[in-house]
Short mmCIF file of C-alpha atoms in Angstrom, two decimals:
data_model
loop_
_atom_site.label_atom_id
_atom_site.label_comp_id
_atom_site.label_asym_id
_atom_site.label_seq_id
_atom_site.Cartn_x
_atom_site.Cartn_y
_atom_site.Cartn_z
CA MET H 7 -0.26 -0.19 0.15
CA ALA H 8 2.81 2.27 0.83
CA GLU H 9 4.75 1.37 -2.05
CA ALA H 10 1.33 2.05 -3.79
CA PHE H 11 1.29 4.97 -2.31
CA LEU H 12 5.39 6.38 -3.56
CA ARG H 13 4.60 5.77 -7.28
CA ARG H 14 1.30 7.46 -6.85
CA HIS H 15 2.60 10.75 -5.18
CA THR H 16 6.49 10.68 -7.12
CA PRO H 17 5.94 13.84 -8.32
CA GLU H 18 4.73 15.98 -6.07
CA LEU H 19 7.36 13.57 -3.56
CA PHE H 20 10.03 14.84 -6.20
CA GLY H 21 9.34 18.11 -6.04
CA LEU H 22 8.01 18.77 -2.34
CA ALA H 23 12.01 16.77 -1.90
CA THR H 24 13.45 19.72 -4.09
CA LEU H 25 12.37 22.51 -2.27
CA LEU H 26 13.10 20.84 1.20
CA VAL H 27 16.92 20.41 -0.94
CA CYS H 28 17.02 24.50 -1.82
CA VAL H 29 15.94 25.35 1.99
CA LEU H 30 18.37 22.93 3.89
CA GLY H 31 20.65 24.13 0.92
CA PHE H 32 19.98 27.63 1.76
CA GLU H 33 20.50 28.23 5.67
CA ALA H 34 23.47 26.14 5.25
CA LEU H 35 24.66 28.78 2.70
CA ILE H 36 23.44 31.45 5.06
CA ARG H 37 24.44 29.73 8.44
CA GLY H 38 28.01 29.53 6.43
CA GLY H 39 28.67 33.33 5.85
CA VAL H 40 28.83 32.17 2.31
CA VAL H 41 25.54 34.66 1.50
CA ASN H 42 24.65 37.62 3.71
CA ARG H 43 21.82 37.30 5.82
CA TYR H 44 21.55 40.78 6.06
CA ILE H 45 19.85 40.21 2.61
CA ILE H 46 18.26 36.71 2.92
CA PRO H 47 17.60 35.12 6.46
CA PRO H 48 18.41 32.09 6.96
CA PRO H 49 14.68 29.87 6.08
CA SER H 50 14.66 28.51 10.07
CA ASP H 51 14.57 32.38 11.04
CA ILE H 52 11.59 32.92 8.40
CA LEU H 53 9.99 29.87 9.75
CA LEU H 54 10.15 31.16 13.07
CA ALA H 55 9.02 33.76 11.90
CA PHE H 56 5.89 32.43 10.35
CA GLU H 57 4.27 32.09 14.33
CA ARG H 58 5.10 36.21 14.93
CA VAL H 59 3.09 37.43 11.48
CA ILE H 60 0.16 34.86 12.46
CA VAL H 61 -0.25 36.37 15.86
CA GLU H 62 1.07 39.97 16.38
CA GLU H 63 0.80 41.06 12.76
CA ASN H 64 -2.85 39.38 11.72
CA ILE H 65 -1.97 37.69 8.12
CA LEU H 66 -3.71 36.33 7.77
CA ALA H 67 -6.80 39.27 7.69
CA ARG H 68 -4.41 40.87 5.93
CA CYS H 69 -4.42 37.53 3.35
CA ARG H 70 -8.13 37.12 3.28
CA ASP H 71 -7.98 41.46 2.01
CA THR H 72 -5.51 40.58 -0.75
CA ALA H 73 -7.47 37.11 -1.37
CA PHE H 74 -10.63 38.89 -1.40
CA GLU H 75 -9.58 42.27 -3.98
CA MET H 76 -7.67 39.52 -6.48
CA LEU H 77 -11.29 37.11 -6.84
CA VAL H 78 -12.68 40.75 -7.42
CA ALA H 79 -9.90 41.95 -9.31
CA GLY H 80 -9.47 38.69 -11.01
CA GLY H 81 -12.97 37.22 -11.31
CA ALA H 82 -14.24 40.66 -13.60
CA SER H 83 -11.13 40.52 -15.58
CA VAL H 84 -12.86 37.23 -16.79
CA LEU H 85 -15.98 38.85 -16.70
CA VAL H 86 -15.24 41.33 -19.04
CA GLY H 87 -12.16 39.86 -20.45
CA VAL H 88 -13.86 36.86 -22.20
CA PRO H 89 -17.25 38.21 -24.04
CA ILE H 90 -14.45 40.92 -25.08
CA GLY H 91 -12.49 38.17 -27.08
CA VAL H 92 -15.82 37.13 -28.00
CA LEU H 93 -16.83 40.40 -29.82
CA LEU H 94 -13.23 41.12 -31.42
CA TYR H 95 -13.61 37.07 -32.45
CA ARG H 96 -16.73 37.90 -34.24
CA SER H 97 -15.56 40.91 -35.98
CA ALA H 98 -12.45 40.72 -37.97
CA LEU H 99 -11.75 44.63 -38.66
CA TRP H 100 -11.67 45.31 -34.82
CA ARG H 101 -9.52 41.95 -33.86
CA ARG H 102 -6.82 43.87 -36.62
CA ALA H 103 -8.04 47.03 -35.12
CA MET H 104 -7.67 46.25 -31.67
CA GLU H 105 -5.39 43.01 -30.98
CA ASP H 106 -1.08 44.93 -31.04
CA TRP H 107 -2.91 47.54 -28.57
CA ILE H 108 -4.24 44.54 -26.69
CA GLY H 109 -0.58 42.97 -26.43
CA ALA H 110 1.71 46.17 -25.83
CA LEU H 111 -1.88 46.55 -22.58
CA ALA H 112 -0.90 43.17 -21.51
CA ALA H 113 2.84 44.00 -21.71
CA ALA H 114 3.01 47.90 -20.17
CA PRO H 115 3.81 47.81 -16.74
CA ILE H 116 0.33 49.06 -15.40
CA VAL H 117 1.55 49.55 -11.27
CA LEU H 118 3.61 52.72 -12.74
CA ALA H 119 0.38 54.51 -13.52
CA PHE H 120 -0.77 54.45 -10.24
CA PRO H 121 -0.60 57.93 -9.54
CA LEU H 122 -3.34 58.32 -11.74
CA PHE H 123 -5.68 55.51 -10.56
CA LEU H 124 -5.08 57.37 -6.73
CA VAL H 125 -6.48 60.62 -8.32
CA LEU H 126 -9.25 58.49 -10.02
CA PHE H 127 -10.53 56.71 -7.24
CA GLY H 128 -9.20 57.99 -4.35
CA ARG H 129 -6.11 55.65 -1.60
CA SER H 130 -8.88 52.68 -1.15
CA PRO H 131 -9.06 49.16 -2.55
CA LYS H 132 -11.07 50.16 -5.23
CA THR H 133 -7.83 51.14 -6.71
CA ILE H 134 -6.44 47.96 -6.50
CA ILE H 135 -9.06 46.50 -6.91
CA VAL H 136 -9.59 47.89 -10.82
CA MET H 137 -5.48 48.33 -11.69
CA GLY H 138 -5.75 44.79 -11.45
CA PHE H 139 -8.71 44.05 -13.32
CA VAL H 140 -7.21 46.64 -15.57
CA HIS H 141 -3.85 44.78 -15.58
CA GLY H 142 -5.72 41.17 -16.32
CA LEU H 143 -8.04 42.36 -19.35
CA ALA H 144 -5.47 41.83 -21.63
CA PRO H 145 -4.11 38.35 -21.69
CA ILE H 146 -7.94 36.95 -21.93
CA ILE H 147 -9.32 38.53 -23.57
CA LEU H 148 -5.81 37.66 -26.43
CA LYS H 149 -6.48 33.76 -25.69
CA THR H 150 -10.12 33.72 -25.36
CA VAL H 151 -9.11 35.30 -29.54
CA GLU H 152 -7.27 32.85 -30.18
CA GLY H 153 -8.93 29.80 -28.46
CA LEU H 154 -12.28 30.31 -30.82
CA ALA H 155 -10.05 31.14 -33.49
CA SER H 156 -7.98 28.00 -33.26
CA THR H 157 -11.08 25.60 -33.14
CA ARG H 158 -10.56 22.62 -35.69
CA PRO H 159 -12.97 24.08 -38.44
CA VAL H 160 -13.73 20.04 -38.44
CA LEU H 161 -16.08 21.26 -36.18
CA ILE H 162 -17.60 23.93 -37.13
CA ASN H 163 -18.32 21.99 -40.41
CA VAL H 164 -20.10 18.64 -37.78
CA GLY H 165 -22.40 22.10 -36.32
CA ARG H 166 -22.94 23.06 -40.02
CA SER H 167 -23.82 18.99 -40.64
CA LEU H 168 -26.18 19.57 -38.33
CA LYS H 169 -27.78 22.55 -38.79
CA MET H 170 -27.10 23.83 -35.32
CA THR H 171 -28.07 27.78 -34.72
CA GLN H 172 -25.20 30.45 -33.75
CA SER H 173 -25.76 31.18 -30.93
CA GLN H 174 -26.13 27.06 -30.56
CA MET H 175 -22.42 27.05 -32.98
CA PHE H 176 -21.52 28.99 -29.70
CA TRP H 177 -22.38 27.63 -26.81
CA LYS H 178 -21.73 23.62 -27.81
CA ILE H 179 -18.57 24.23 -30.15
CA LEU H 180 -16.77 27.50 -29.71
CA LEU H 181 -16.34 27.72 -25.92
CA PRO H 182 -16.33 24.69 -25.38
CA SER H 183 -13.57 24.01 -27.37
CA ALA H 184 -11.90 27.33 -26.88
CA MET H 185 -11.53 26.05 -23.33
CA PRO H 186 -8.45 25.21 -21.97
CA ILE H 187 -6.90 28.21 -24.20
CA ILE H 188 -8.39 30.25 -22.22
CA PHE H 189 -8.23 28.66 -19.29
CA THR H 190 -4.21 29.63 -20.85
CA GLY H 191 -4.81 33.32 -20.18
CA ILE H 192 -6.36 32.71 -17.21
CA ARG H 193 -4.19 31.98 -15.10
CA LEU H 194 -1.85 35.13 -17.27
CA SER H 195 -4.45 36.69 -16.23
CA TRP H 196 -4.13 35.81 -12.39
CA THR H 197 -0.52 36.13 -12.77
CA PHE H 198 -0.40 40.49 -13.87
CA VAL H 199 -3.92 40.37 -10.92
CA LEU H 200 -2.15 39.40 -8.30
CA ILE H 201 0.95 41.39 -9.40
CA THR H 202 -0.88 43.99 -9.57
CA ILE H 203 -2.47 43.55 -5.92
CA VAL H 204 0.06 42.98 -3.80
CA GLY H 205 2.47 45.68 -5.75
CA ILE H 206 0.23 48.77 -5.31
CA GLU H 207 -0.74 47.64 -1.24
CA TYR H 208 2.98 47.41 -0.89
CA LEU H 209 3.02 51.23 -2.96
CA ILE H 210 0.58 52.76 -1.54
CA ASN H 211 0.64 50.92 1.63
CA LEU H 212 -3.64 50.43 1.87
CA GLY H 213 -5.04 46.82 2.34
CA GLY H 214 -3.96 43.37 3.03
CA VAL H 215 -0.11 40.94 2.52
CA GLY H 216 1.57 43.61 0.26
CA GLN H 217 1.21 47.14 2.81
CA LEU H 218 2.77 44.23 5.87
CA ILE H 219 5.30 43.54 3.68
CA ASN H 220 6.05 47.31 3.23
CA GLU H 221 5.32 47.59 6.92
CA LEU H 222 8.03 44.72 7.45
CA ALA H 223 10.32 45.97 4.99
CA GLU H 224 10.02 49.40 6.59
CA ARG H 225 11.34 47.57 9.74
CA TYR H 226 14.06 46.70 8.25
CA ASP H 227 12.83 42.53 10.04
CA LEU H 228 13.94 40.24 6.49
CA PRO H 229 12.80 37.25 8.31
CA GLY H 230 9.03 39.05 8.75
CA THR H 231 9.54 40.39 5.13
CA TYR H 232 10.12 36.27 3.76
CA ALA H 233 7.33 35.20 5.30
CA GLY H 234 4.57 38.04 3.84
CA ILE H 235 6.15 37.07 1.40
CA CYS H 236 4.80 33.49 1.95
CA PHE H 237 2.02 33.95 2.41
CA VAL H 238 2.09 35.59 -1.14
CA ILE H 239 2.78 32.87 -2.09
CA LEU H 240 0.25 31.06 -0.75
CA VAL H 241 -2.94 33.01 -1.64
CA SER H 242 -1.97 32.21 -4.93
CA VAL H 243 -1.24 28.60 -4.30
CA LEU H 244 -4.97 28.47 -3.19
CA PHE H 245 -6.39 30.68 -6.03
CA PHE H 246 -4.85 28.30 -9.21
CA LEU H 247 -5.49 25.41 -6.92
CA ALA H 248 -9.34 26.30 -7.10
CA LEU H 249 -8.45 27.18 -10.67
CA GLU H 250 -7.16 24.30 -12.07
CA ARG H 251 -10.28 22.75 -10.23
CA VAL H 252 -12.88 24.31 -12.24
CA GLU H 253 -10.95 23.50 -15.64
CA SER H 254 -11.46 20.46 -14.95
CA TRP H 255 -14.75 20.84 -13.80
CA LEU H 256 -15.94 22.82 -16.83
CA GLN H 257 -13.09 20.46 -19.68
CA PRO H 258 -13.98 16.61 -17.62
CA GLY H 259 -12.19 14.30 -20.55
CA ARG H 260 -9.07 16.73 -20.97
CA MET R 12 -47.49 -3.00 -49.43
CA SER R 13 -47.04 -5.69 -52.54
CA ILE R 14 -44.15 -6.78 -53.50
CA SER R 15 -43.86 -4.77 -56.65
CA GLU R 16 -44.53 -1.88 -54.57
CA LYS R 17 -41.92 -2.39 -51.95
CA THR R 18 -39.60 -3.51 -55.52
CA SER R 19 -39.87 -0.39 -57.54
CA LEU R 20 -40.00 1.69 -53.40
CA ALA R 21 -36.83 0.36 -53.02
CA GLN R 22 -35.22 1.07 -57.16
CA GLU R 23 -36.13 4.35 -56.42
CA PRO R 24 -33.47 7.08 -56.38
CA ALA R 25 -32.86 8.86 -52.36
CA LEU R 26 -29.97 10.91 -54.15
CA VAL R 27 -30.09 12.34 -57.30
CA VAL R 28 -26.21 14.39 -58.30
CA ASP R 29 -27.26 15.77 -61.81
CA ASP R 30 -25.06 17.75 -64.14
CA VAL R 31 -23.27 19.21 -60.74
CA VAL R 32 -20.78 22.11 -61.60
CA LYS R 33 -18.39 23.23 -59.26
CA ARG R 34 -15.78 25.40 -60.06
CA PHE R 35 -13.44 27.82 -57.56
CA GLY R 36 -11.76 30.78 -59.00
CA ARG R 37 -12.62 34.41 -60.55
CA GLY R 38 -11.57 34.64 -64.39
CA THR R 39 -8.81 33.45 -65.76
CA GLU R 40 -8.39 31.68 -62.69
CA ILE R 41 -10.93 29.27 -62.70
CA VAL R 42 -10.24 25.40 -61.81
CA THR R 43 -13.42 22.90 -62.55
CA ALA R 44 -13.64 20.52 -59.54
CA VAL R 45 -16.58 19.37 -60.98
CA ASP R 46 -17.69 18.30 -64.08
CA HIS R 47 -21.27 17.41 -65.30
CA VAL R 48 -20.95 14.67 -62.39
CA SER R 49 -24.00 12.60 -62.82
CA PHE R 50 -25.60 9.58 -61.25
CA THR R 51 -27.94 7.59 -58.60
CA VAL R 52 -28.12 6.53 -55.30
CA ARG R 53 -31.12 3.59 -55.00
CA GLN R 54 -32.63 3.33 -51.35
CA GLY R 55 -31.06 1.13 -49.14
CA GLU R 56 -27.74 1.26 -51.99
CA PHE R 57 -24.10 1.46 -50.90
CA VAL R 58 -23.13 3.27 -53.84
CA SER R 59 -18.08 4.96 -53.35
CA VAL R 60 -17.50 6.73 -55.30
CA ILE R 61 -13.28 6.67 -56.18
CA GLY R 62 -10.52 8.84 -57.63
CA PRO R 63 -7.40 10.09 -57.60
CA SER R 64 -6.67 13.18 -55.04
CA GLY R 65 -7.37 15.85 -57.25
CA CYS R 66 -10.68 14.29 -58.31
CA GLY R 67 -12.54 17.15 -56.43
CA LYS R 68 -14.10 14.02 -54.50
CA SER R 69 -14.65 16.19 -51.52
CA THR R 70 -16.33 18.83 -53.18
CA LEU R 71 -18.64 16.36 -53.83
CA PHE R 72 -19.10 15.58 -50.16
CA ASN R 73 -18.95 19.84 -49.78
CA ILE R 74 -22.48 19.73 -52.37
CA ILE R 75 -23.69 16.34 -51.22
CA GLY R 76 -23.72 17.72 -47.78
CA GLY R 77 -24.83 20.91 -47.86
CA LEU R 78 -22.16 22.78 -47.28
CA LEU R 79 -20.88 24.09 -50.53
CA SER R 80 -24.55 25.17 -51.98
CA ASP R 81 -23.27 27.70 -55.04
CA TYR R 82 -22.45 25.05 -57.76
CA GLU R 83 -24.70 23.90 -61.13
CA GLY R 84 -26.82 21.23 -61.43
CA ALA R 85 -28.50 19.55 -59.01
CA VAL R 86 -28.69 17.29 -55.96
CA LYS R 87 -31.72 16.20 -55.23
CA ILE R 88 -33.62 14.15 -52.65
CA GLY R 89 -37.06 13.22 -53.89
CA GLU R 90 -37.73 16.04 -55.59
CA GLU R 91 -35.91 18.87 -52.61
CA ARG R 92 -32.84 20.45 -54.64
CA ILE R 93 -30.02 20.79 -51.85
CA SER R 94 -28.25 24.08 -50.95
CA ALA R 95 -27.57 24.00 -47.76
CA PRO R 96 -26.91 20.43 -44.68
CA HIS R 97 -30.14 19.02 -45.58
CA PRO R 98 -31.52 16.52 -42.67
CA ALA R 99 -31.46 13.65 -44.25
CA VAL R 100 -27.72 13.73 -44.43
CA GLY R 101 -25.40 12.98 -42.51
CA MET R 102 -22.38 13.22 -42.40
CA VAL R 103 -19.20 11.77 -41.73
CA PHE R 104 -16.06 13.40 -41.13
CA GLN R 105 -12.25 12.46 -42.90
CA GLU R 106 -10.77 14.45 -39.51
CA GLU R 107 -11.62 12.80 -36.52
CA SER R 108 -14.61 15.22 -35.51
CA THR R 109 -14.94 13.93 -31.88
CA PHE R 110 -16.01 16.21 -29.26
CA PRO R 111 -13.41 15.81 -26.03
CA TRP R 112 -15.09 17.31 -24.11
CA ARG R 113 -18.35 15.43 -23.47
CA THR R 114 -18.24 11.20 -23.09
CA VAL R 115 -18.93 8.72 -26.54
CA ILE R 116 -22.54 8.51 -24.75
CA ASP R 117 -22.90 12.41 -24.89
CA ASN R 118 -20.74 12.84 -27.96
CA VAL R 119 -23.86 10.17 -29.83
CA ALA R 120 -26.40 11.59 -28.00
CA PHE R 121 -25.88 15.35 -29.16
CA PRO R 122 -27.99 15.25 -32.41
CA LEU R 123 -30.95 14.62 -30.25
CA GLU R 124 -30.27 17.30 -27.20
CA LEU R 125 -29.90 19.72 -30.33
CA GLN R 126 -32.92 18.34 -31.15
CA GLY R 127 -34.19 18.37 -27.85
CA VAL R 128 -35.54 15.00 -27.51
CA ALA R 129 -35.73 13.95 -23.87
CA LYS R 130 -32.81 12.75 -21.63
CA SER R 131 -33.46 9.63 -21.70
CA GLU R 132 -34.68 8.27 -24.95
CA ARG R 133 -32.13 10.39 -26.16
CA MET R 134 -29.84 8.33 -23.97
CA ASP R 135 -31.45 4.92 -24.41
CA ARG R 136 -31.50 5.97 -28.60
CA ALA R 137 -27.42 6.50 -28.22
CA HIS R 138 -27.19 3.24 -25.91
CA HIS R 139 -28.32 1.15 -28.89
CA PHE R 140 -26.17 3.06 -31.60
CA ILE R 141 -22.54 2.94 -29.12
CA ASP R 142 -23.74 -1.21 -29.33
CA MET R 143 -24.10 -1.59 -32.77
CA VAL R 144 -21.51 0.25 -33.38
CA GLY R 145 -19.16 -2.50 -30.48
CA LEU R 146 -18.52 0.29 -27.79
CA ALA R 147 -20.38 -0.56 -25.58
CA SER R 148 -18.16 -0.73 -22.47
CA PHE R 149 -16.67 3.27 -23.23
CA GLU R 150 -19.87 4.87 -22.76
CA LYS R 151 -18.17 6.77 -20.32
CA ALA R 152 -14.66 6.62 -21.85
CA PHE R 153 -13.60 10.30 -23.40
CA PRO R 154 -12.56 10.28 -27.01
CA SER R 155 -8.65 10.75 -26.11
CA GLN R 156 -9.36 7.78 -23.97
CA LEU R 157 -9.69 6.20 -27.75
CA SER R 158 -7.43 4.70 -30.16
CA GLY R 159 -8.55 6.51 -33.73
CA GLY R 160 -10.17 3.54 -35.40
CA MET R 161 -12.91 3.78 -32.21
CA LYS R 162 -13.57 7.61 -32.18
CA GLN R 163 -14.29 7.18 -35.73
CA ARG R 164 -17.16 4.84 -34.74
CA VAL R 165 -18.32 7.65 -31.87
CA SER R 166 -18.22 9.94 -34.88
CA ILE R 167 -20.98 7.71 -36.87
CA ALA R 168 -23.30 6.25 -33.81
CA ARG R 169 -23.19 10.01 -33.69
CA ILE R 170 -24.65 10.33 -37.15
CA LEU R 171 -26.44 7.27 -37.28
CA VAL R 172 -28.62 8.34 -34.06
CA SER R 173 -30.98 10.47 -35.51
CA GLN R 174 -31.63 7.69 -38.60
CA PRO R 175 -30.33 10.44 -41.63
CA LYS R 176 -31.67 8.46 -45.16
CA ILE R 177 -28.79 8.95 -46.13
CA LEU R 178 -25.27 8.04 -44.49
CA LEU R 179 -22.82 10.22 -46.51
CA MET R 180 -18.52 9.15 -45.21
CA ASP R 181 -15.94 11.36 -46.25
CA GLU R 182 -12.58 8.78 -46.44
CA PRO R 183 -13.72 8.01 -43.27
CA PHE R 184 -11.02 5.10 -41.99
CA ALA R 185 -7.92 7.31 -43.85
CA ALA R 186 -5.86 7.51 -41.00
CA LEU R 187 -6.57 3.71 -40.42
CA ASP R 188 -3.82 1.01 -41.02
CA GLU R 189 -4.70 -1.47 -43.66
CA GLN R 190 -5.95 -3.65 -41.05
CA THR R 191 -8.01 -1.55 -38.92
CA ARG R 192 -10.29 -0.24 -42.10
CA LEU R 193 -10.65 -4.06 -43.49
CA LEU R 194 -11.89 -5.19 -39.37
CA LEU R 195 -14.64 -1.39 -39.56
CA GLY R 196 -15.12 -2.26 -42.94
CA ASP R 197 -16.86 -5.48 -41.54
CA LYS R 198 -18.67 -3.17 -39.24
CA ILE R 199 -19.92 -0.28 -41.68
CA THR R 200 -21.20 -3.87 -44.16
CA GLN R 201 -22.63 -4.87 -41.07
CA ILE R 202 -24.63 -1.76 -39.81
CA GLN R 203 -25.48 -1.26 -42.97
CA GLN R 204 -27.12 -4.00 -44.06
CA GLU R 205 -28.75 -4.57 -40.94
CA LEU R 206 -30.42 -0.66 -41.41
CA ASN R 207 -30.64 -0.97 -44.26
CA GLN R 208 -28.40 1.90 -44.88
CA THR R 209 -28.47 4.44 -48.15
CA THR R 210 -25.18 5.35 -48.23
CA LEU R 211 -22.61 6.89 -49.98
CA LEU R 212 -19.30 6.95 -49.64
CA ILE R 213 -16.26 9.03 -51.17
CA THR R 214 -12.52 7.03 -50.61
CA HIS R 215 -9.57 6.75 -53.25
CA ASN R 216 -9.53 3.35 -51.45
CA LEU R 217 -9.47 0.44 -54.58
CA THR R 218 -10.12 -2.40 -51.87
CA GLU R 219 -12.23 -0.72 -49.03
CA ALA R 220 -14.22 0.66 -52.02
CA VAL R 221 -14.95 -3.12 -53.53
CA GLN R 222 -14.92 -4.68 -50.01
CA LEU R 223 -18.77 -2.48 -49.31
CA SER R 224 -19.84 -0.56 -52.38
CA ASP R 225 -22.98 -2.49 -54.82
CA ARG R 226 -21.32 0.55 -56.90
CA ILE R 227 -18.31 2.50 -57.64
CA VAL R 228 -18.16 5.12 -59.33
CA VAL R 229 -14.52 6.03 -61.00
CA MET R 230 -14.06 9.58 -62.06
CA THR R 231 -11.31 11.22 -64.24
CA TYR R 232 -8.76 13.02 -62.79
CA ARG R 233 -9.56 16.85 -63.15
CA PRO R 234 -11.82 17.92 -64.20
CA GLY R 235 -13.27 16.23 -61.90
CA GLN R 236 -16.26 14.05 -64.58
CA VAL R 237 -17.36 10.50 -63.63
CA LYS R 238 -16.08 8.15 -66.34
CA ARG R 239 -17.59 4.71 -65.12
CA ILE R 240 -20.22 2.80 -62.88
CA VAL R 241 -19.21 -0.14 -62.37
CA ASP R 242 -21.96 -3.03 -60.85
CA ILE R 243 -20.17 -4.68 -57.71
CA ASN R 244 -22.22 -8.07 -57.82
CA LEU R 245 -19.62 -9.74 -55.10
CA PRO R 246 -22.55 -12.05 -52.56
CA ARG R 247 -24.21 -10.33 -49.79
CA PRO R 248 -23.86 -10.43 -46.59
CA ARG R 249 -20.48 -9.56 -47.82
CA THR R 250 -16.93 -9.60 -44.39
CA SER R 251 -13.37 -8.90 -44.94
CA ASP R 252 -13.90 -12.56 -45.82
CA VAL R 253 -14.47 -11.37 -49.43
CA VAL R 254 -10.84 -9.87 -49.63
CA GLY R 255 -9.08 -12.61 -50.80
CA SER R 256 -12.09 -14.57 -53.47
CA ASP R 257 -11.74 -14.45 -57.11
CA ALA R 258 -14.29 -11.87 -58.04
CA PHE R 259 -12.78 -9.41 -55.69
CA GLY R 260 -9.24 -8.44 -56.50
CA HIS R 261 -10.87 -9.21 -60.90
CA TYR R 262 -13.11 -6.26 -59.34
CA VAL R 263 -9.88 -4.54 -58.10
CA ALA R 264 -8.29 -5.00 -61.49
CA GLU R 265 -10.75 -4.09 -63.40
CA ILE R 266 -10.75 -0.81 -61.45
CA TRP R 267 -7.86 -0.43 -60.94
CA ASN R 268 -7.12 -0.04 -65.21
CA ASP R 269 -9.53 2.41 -65.07
CA LEU R 270 -7.74 4.15 -62.50
CA ARG R 271 -4.36 3.99 -63.34
CA GLU R 272 -4.40 6.57 -65.85
CA GLU R 273 -6.08 8.79 -64.19
CA ALA R 274 -3.87 8.72 -60.96
CA SER R 275 -0.61 8.97 -63.47
CA ARG R 276 -1.16 11.84 -64.35
CA GLY R 277 -2.15 13.75 -61.22
CA MET R 278 0.65 12.51 -60.02
CA ALA R 279 2.20 13.75 -63.95
CA ASP R 280 -0.17 17.46 -62.62
CA SER R 281 1.90 17.96 -59.11
CA GLU R 282 5.39 16.77 -59.97
CA SER R 283 5.40 19.82 -62.96
CA ALA R 284 3.58 22.26 -60.22
CA ALA R 285 6.33 21.21 -57.32
CA SER R 286 8.74 21.69 -60.67
CA ARG R 287 7.04 25.03 -61.87
CA ARG R 288 7.77 25.80 -58.13
CA ALA R 289 11.05 24.88 -57.80
CA THR R 290 12.09 26.91 -60.86
CA HIS R 291 10.68 29.77 -59.33
CA GLY R 292 12.26 29.78 -56.11
#
């Protein structure tokens, strides 16, 4: 039974073992003086700082705030991005006119435009959410267009031969066929959204984990800062696990 | 209904292809893909259209399936001229066309879902046709778990479930190996006989055409015209065992005689096109 468990979970166990080896390697390099402990604190110190940031800094509530902002901005990116992608797919003129601009938007360092958003929305979670949403929009639009355009012609011909209506064709063939590529867009988008949200929280010193990391860094509490960063990774992992669940629920058999 | 009435009904064409012409391009660049093609397919008959690459087989498939509406002449089912997909024609495509996000049973039940058939009824009917194509133990499987031949059987069951008057297939076994192709040929023959299914197969495979057909329409290389229509008088019920018979060999040789010249023209044409491309960089 143990053998079967090992065989089934080899990749996960191998990943954990690699992480553990890296952590132990850093610990040895830092304690041996090869890496400056005032730049990277020893992993054991970071581990010990976890309790402190949870109890004293109330990081779980901060994570909740960041997760909420992420959920709203990421969800809005999907709700707005997918329909825009569909509209661009349907209109060749709009697609040709807009695709490069949207690509440029995806590559732009939107975080740096935070003063403008502060003026528009004030120093509030609204600014953080809107900036996350704007940065997350482009990958979803582009990947929705790409996914719909890459539907295999034979599947469209099957639909035509069955005399499907435009609406049936969209909901029953085009959208399910495009789903894997749209999900790639969502994954990219949510990465952008999280980076933007934590970055803006850090820059305007407001809200969730980003603000806490800023405060801990200002206090020069390096183990606490790195522990905070670990919680950002945790939020990210939770979102991507949830996304994976939704993806496999929406696309069984793939 | 009297025996003579039944006989006359069986002789009545289910599909009439009447003087069909299809041209592509404009001005001096016009290419005639199908040139005054005429033939009929009777009720319950299995007819194959065979010809070399470039003889307009796929164009003809698209015209009969209603996917190409802009053509001259007429393709008729009864008195109705086909200019759009017709519910009486069920199309099986050359490329694998199952929906990867649906299980086998959901793939097969798909046309019934579009027609608004109640779930229990569509599942029953889908189950019947899945059983018929020999995939009963794979109902809950996804296409990614099936082989190429099994996926094509799912596509065939998906078409049969809506009980089309005419089953129209475009080289459905082209991507399969010869042995699987022969075995699937058996399955198709068995289904066709069981349902008395009028079938039109577009193929470039000579042995497949002889193994399955009652008649074979031999096409010329571009422009695609009917060169000859050959009656295949092999006994029915038929299985792939027929491949070993003298009569089978005779038909293959006879049709190859007709096809060789056309295939040679096709090959010479593509070689000179390749040479032109190479010369002009």
